[in-house]
CSV table of C-alpha atoms in Angstrom, one decimal:
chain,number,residue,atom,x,y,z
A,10,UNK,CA,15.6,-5.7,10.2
A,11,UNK,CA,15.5,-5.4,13.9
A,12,UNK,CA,19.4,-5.7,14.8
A,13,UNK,CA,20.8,-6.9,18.4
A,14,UNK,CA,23.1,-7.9,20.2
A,15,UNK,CA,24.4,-11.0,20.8
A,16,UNK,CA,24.0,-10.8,24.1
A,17,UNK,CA,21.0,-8.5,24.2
A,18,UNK,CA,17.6,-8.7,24.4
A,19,UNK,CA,14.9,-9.0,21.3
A,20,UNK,CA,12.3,-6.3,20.8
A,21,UNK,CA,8.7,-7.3,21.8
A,22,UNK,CA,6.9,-9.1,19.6
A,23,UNK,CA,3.1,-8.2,18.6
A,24,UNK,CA,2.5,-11.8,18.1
A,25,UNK,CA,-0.5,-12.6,15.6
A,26,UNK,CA,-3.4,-15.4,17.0
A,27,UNK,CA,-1.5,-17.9,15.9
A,28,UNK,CA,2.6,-18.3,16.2
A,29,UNK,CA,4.6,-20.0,13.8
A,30,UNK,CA,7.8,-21.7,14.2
A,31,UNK,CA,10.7,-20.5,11.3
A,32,UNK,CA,11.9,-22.8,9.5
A,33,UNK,CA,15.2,-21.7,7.7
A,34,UNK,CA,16.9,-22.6,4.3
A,35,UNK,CA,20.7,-22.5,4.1
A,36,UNK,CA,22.2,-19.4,3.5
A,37,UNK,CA,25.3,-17.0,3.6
A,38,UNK,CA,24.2,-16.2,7.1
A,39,UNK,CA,23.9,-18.6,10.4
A,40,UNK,CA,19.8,-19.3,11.1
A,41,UNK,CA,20.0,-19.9,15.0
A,42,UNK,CA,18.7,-22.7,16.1
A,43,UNK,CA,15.0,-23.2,15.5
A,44,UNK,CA,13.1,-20.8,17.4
A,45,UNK,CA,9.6,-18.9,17.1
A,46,UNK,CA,9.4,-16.3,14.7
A,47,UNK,CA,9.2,-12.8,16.3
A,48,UNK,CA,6.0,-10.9,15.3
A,49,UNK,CA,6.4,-7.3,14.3
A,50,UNK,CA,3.3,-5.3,12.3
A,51,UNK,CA,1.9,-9.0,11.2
A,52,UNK,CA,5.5,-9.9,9.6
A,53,UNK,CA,7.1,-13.0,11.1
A,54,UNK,CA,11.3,-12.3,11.7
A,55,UNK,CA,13.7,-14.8,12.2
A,56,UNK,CA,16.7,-14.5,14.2
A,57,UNK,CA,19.9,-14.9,11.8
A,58,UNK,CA,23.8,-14.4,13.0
A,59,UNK,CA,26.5,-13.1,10.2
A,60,UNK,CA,30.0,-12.4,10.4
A,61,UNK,CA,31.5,-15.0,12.6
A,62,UNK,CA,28.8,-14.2,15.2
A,63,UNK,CA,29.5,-10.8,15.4
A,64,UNK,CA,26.4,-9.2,14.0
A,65,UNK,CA,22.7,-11.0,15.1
A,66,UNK,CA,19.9,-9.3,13.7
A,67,UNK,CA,15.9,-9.9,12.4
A,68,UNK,CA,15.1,-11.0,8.8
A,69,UNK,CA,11.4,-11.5,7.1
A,70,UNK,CA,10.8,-15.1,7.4
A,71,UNK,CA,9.5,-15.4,3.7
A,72,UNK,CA,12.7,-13.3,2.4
A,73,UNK,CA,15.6,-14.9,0.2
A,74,UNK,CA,18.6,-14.3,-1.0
A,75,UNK,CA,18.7,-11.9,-4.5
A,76,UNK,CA,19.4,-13.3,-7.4
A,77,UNK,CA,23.0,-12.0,-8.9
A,78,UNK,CA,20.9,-11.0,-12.0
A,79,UNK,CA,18.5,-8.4,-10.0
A,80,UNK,CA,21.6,-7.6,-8.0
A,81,UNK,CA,23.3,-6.2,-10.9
A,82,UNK,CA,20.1,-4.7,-11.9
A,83,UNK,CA,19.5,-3.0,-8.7
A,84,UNK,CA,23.1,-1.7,-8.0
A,85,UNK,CA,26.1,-0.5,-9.9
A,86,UNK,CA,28.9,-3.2,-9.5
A,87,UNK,CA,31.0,-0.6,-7.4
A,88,UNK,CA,28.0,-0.4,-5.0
A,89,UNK,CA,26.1,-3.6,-4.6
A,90,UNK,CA,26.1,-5.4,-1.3
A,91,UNK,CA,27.6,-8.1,-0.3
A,92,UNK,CA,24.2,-9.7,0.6
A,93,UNK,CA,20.7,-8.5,0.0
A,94,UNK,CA,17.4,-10.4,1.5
A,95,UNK,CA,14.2,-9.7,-0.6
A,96,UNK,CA,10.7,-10.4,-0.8
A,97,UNK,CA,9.7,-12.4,-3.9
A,98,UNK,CA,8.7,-9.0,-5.9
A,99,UNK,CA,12.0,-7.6,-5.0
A,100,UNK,CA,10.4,-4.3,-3.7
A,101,UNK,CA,11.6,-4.7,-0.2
A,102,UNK,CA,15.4,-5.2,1.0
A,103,UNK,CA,17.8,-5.9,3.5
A,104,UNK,CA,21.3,-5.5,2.5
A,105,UNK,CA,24.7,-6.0,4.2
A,106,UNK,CA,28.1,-5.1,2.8
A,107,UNK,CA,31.3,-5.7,5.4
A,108,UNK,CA,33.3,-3.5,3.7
A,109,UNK,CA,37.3,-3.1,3.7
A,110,UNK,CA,37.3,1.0,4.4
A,111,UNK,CA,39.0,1.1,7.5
A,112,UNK,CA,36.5,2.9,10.1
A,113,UNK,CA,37.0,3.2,14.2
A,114,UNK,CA,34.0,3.2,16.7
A,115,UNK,CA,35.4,7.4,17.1
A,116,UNK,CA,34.5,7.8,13.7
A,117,UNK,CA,31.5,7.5,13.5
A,118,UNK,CA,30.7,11.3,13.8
A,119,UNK,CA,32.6,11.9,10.9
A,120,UNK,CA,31.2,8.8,8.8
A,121,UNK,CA,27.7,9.8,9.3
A,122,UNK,CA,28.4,13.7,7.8
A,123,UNK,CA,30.5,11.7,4.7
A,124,UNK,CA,27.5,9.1,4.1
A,125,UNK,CA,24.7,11.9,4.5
A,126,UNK,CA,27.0,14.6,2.2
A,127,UNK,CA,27.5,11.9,-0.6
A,128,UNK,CA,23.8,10.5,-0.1
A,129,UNK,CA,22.5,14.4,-0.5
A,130,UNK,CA,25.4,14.8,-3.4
A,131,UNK,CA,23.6,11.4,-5.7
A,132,UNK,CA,19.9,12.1,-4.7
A,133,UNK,CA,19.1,16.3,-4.9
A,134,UNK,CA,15.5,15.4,-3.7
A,135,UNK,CA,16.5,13.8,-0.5
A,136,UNK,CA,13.8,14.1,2.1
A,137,UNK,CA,15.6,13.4,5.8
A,138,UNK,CA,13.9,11.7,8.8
A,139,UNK,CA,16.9,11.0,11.1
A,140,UNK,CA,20.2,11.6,10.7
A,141,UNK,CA,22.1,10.5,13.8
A,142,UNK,CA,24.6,8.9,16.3
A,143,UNK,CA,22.1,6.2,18.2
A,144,UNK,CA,23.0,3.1,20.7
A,145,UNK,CA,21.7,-0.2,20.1
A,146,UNK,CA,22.0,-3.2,22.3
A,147,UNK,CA,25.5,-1.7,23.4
A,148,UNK,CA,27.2,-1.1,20.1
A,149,UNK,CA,27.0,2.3,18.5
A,150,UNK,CA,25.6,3.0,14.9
A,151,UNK,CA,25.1,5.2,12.6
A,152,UNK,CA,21.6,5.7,11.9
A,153,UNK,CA,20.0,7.4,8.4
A,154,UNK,CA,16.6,7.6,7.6
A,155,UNK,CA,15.6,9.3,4.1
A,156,UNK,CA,13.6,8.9,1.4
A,157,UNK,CA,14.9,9.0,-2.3
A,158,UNK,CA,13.1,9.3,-5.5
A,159,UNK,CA,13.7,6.3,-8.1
A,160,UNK,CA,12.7,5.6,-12.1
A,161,UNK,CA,9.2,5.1,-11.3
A,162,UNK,CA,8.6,5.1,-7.5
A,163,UNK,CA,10.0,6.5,-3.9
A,164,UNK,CA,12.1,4.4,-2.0
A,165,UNK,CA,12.1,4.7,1.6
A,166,UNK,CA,15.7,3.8,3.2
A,167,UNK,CA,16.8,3.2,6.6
A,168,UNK,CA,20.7,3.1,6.9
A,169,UNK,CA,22.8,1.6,9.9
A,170,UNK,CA,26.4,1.6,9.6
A,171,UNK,CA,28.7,1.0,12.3
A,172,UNK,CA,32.4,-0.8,12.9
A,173,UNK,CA,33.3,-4.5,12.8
A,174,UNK,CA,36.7,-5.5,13.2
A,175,UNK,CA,37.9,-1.8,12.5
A,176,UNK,CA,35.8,-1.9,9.2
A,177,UNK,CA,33.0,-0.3,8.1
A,178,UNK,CA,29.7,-2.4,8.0
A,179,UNK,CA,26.6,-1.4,6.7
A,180,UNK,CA,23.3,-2.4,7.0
A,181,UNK,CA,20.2,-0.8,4.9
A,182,UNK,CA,16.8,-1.4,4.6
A,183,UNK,CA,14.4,0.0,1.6
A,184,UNK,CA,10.9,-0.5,0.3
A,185,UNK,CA,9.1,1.0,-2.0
A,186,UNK,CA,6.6,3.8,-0.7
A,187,UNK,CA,3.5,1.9,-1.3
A,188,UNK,CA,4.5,-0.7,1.2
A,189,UNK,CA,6.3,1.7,3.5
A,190,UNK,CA,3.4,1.7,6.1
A,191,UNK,CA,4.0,-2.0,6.8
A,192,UNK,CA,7.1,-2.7,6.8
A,193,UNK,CA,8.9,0.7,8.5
A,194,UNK,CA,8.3,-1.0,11.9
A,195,UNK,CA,9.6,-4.5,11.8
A,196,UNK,CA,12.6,-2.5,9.8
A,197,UNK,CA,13.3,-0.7,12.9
């Protein structure tokens, strides 16, 4: 998922023997101009811009868009994402949701308490790796880590939520616990 600034640097790529160059398919968000793919755990990352310019983050090369019909399956319609990236089995995700709940940059203290309360409120068997305030490229976010029990699998979820245009924005990974070992670190 690899977010930064727009002005920031990338992380450092572990580059495999051979690069690729991305090549990008229309979607909701902006693909910048062609560039090389950024290598991270053997997963090639392309740089994509959303909201206006605002936000610039990482996404898997091979992901697309979710279809509206796993979307629904996936999330109830009071909590799906605006936009979810996902591999072609579905089992790992990038969602964003620009959301209207009003939320200030000084907020953030008290947004991560609400999200973390309501997360351990839906999902009893929460297991917690971070839950904290953290800086990234400049901007300040909301960072939780956890793992969640589904149907038939554990999820593993890394949460970022911070403020856009006095809004709350949110950005979440997830995969499913047999591919957590290779995708945790080009998530980060």
């Amino acid at each position: 998922m690899c977010i930064r600034d727009r002005c920031g640097a990338e992380p450092t790529p572990t580059p495999p023997a051979a690069s690729s160059t991305s090549t990008v398919t229309e979607t909701p968000g902006t693909p910048e101009p062609a560039t090389k793919s950024i290598w991270v755990n053997g997963v090639a990352l392309k740089p994509m811009t959303l909201l206006d310019g605002k936000v610039s983050m990482l996404i898997p090369e091979d992901f697309t868009i979710m279809s509206q019909e796993v979307l629904s399956s996936k999330y109830s319609s009071a909590n799906a994402p605006e936009l979810v990236y996902t591999n072609k089995y579905d089992s790992v995700n990038v969602a964003m949701n620009h959301t209207d709940h009003p939320l200030a940059l000084d907020d953030l203290a008290q947004a991560l308490e609400v999200t973390k309360n309501a997360i351990d409120t839906a999902q009893p068997l929460v297991l917690w790796y971070k839950e904290e305030l953290k800086t990234i490229h400049g901007r300040e976010w909301v960072l939780l880590e956890f793992r969640t029990q589904a149907i038939d699998t554990k999820i593993r979820n890394i949460m970022l939520l911070t403020s856009v245009e006095g809004k709350q924005f949110i950005l979440s990974f997830n995969t499913i616990v047999e591919l957590e070992e290779k995708w945790i670190e080009p998530a980060e």
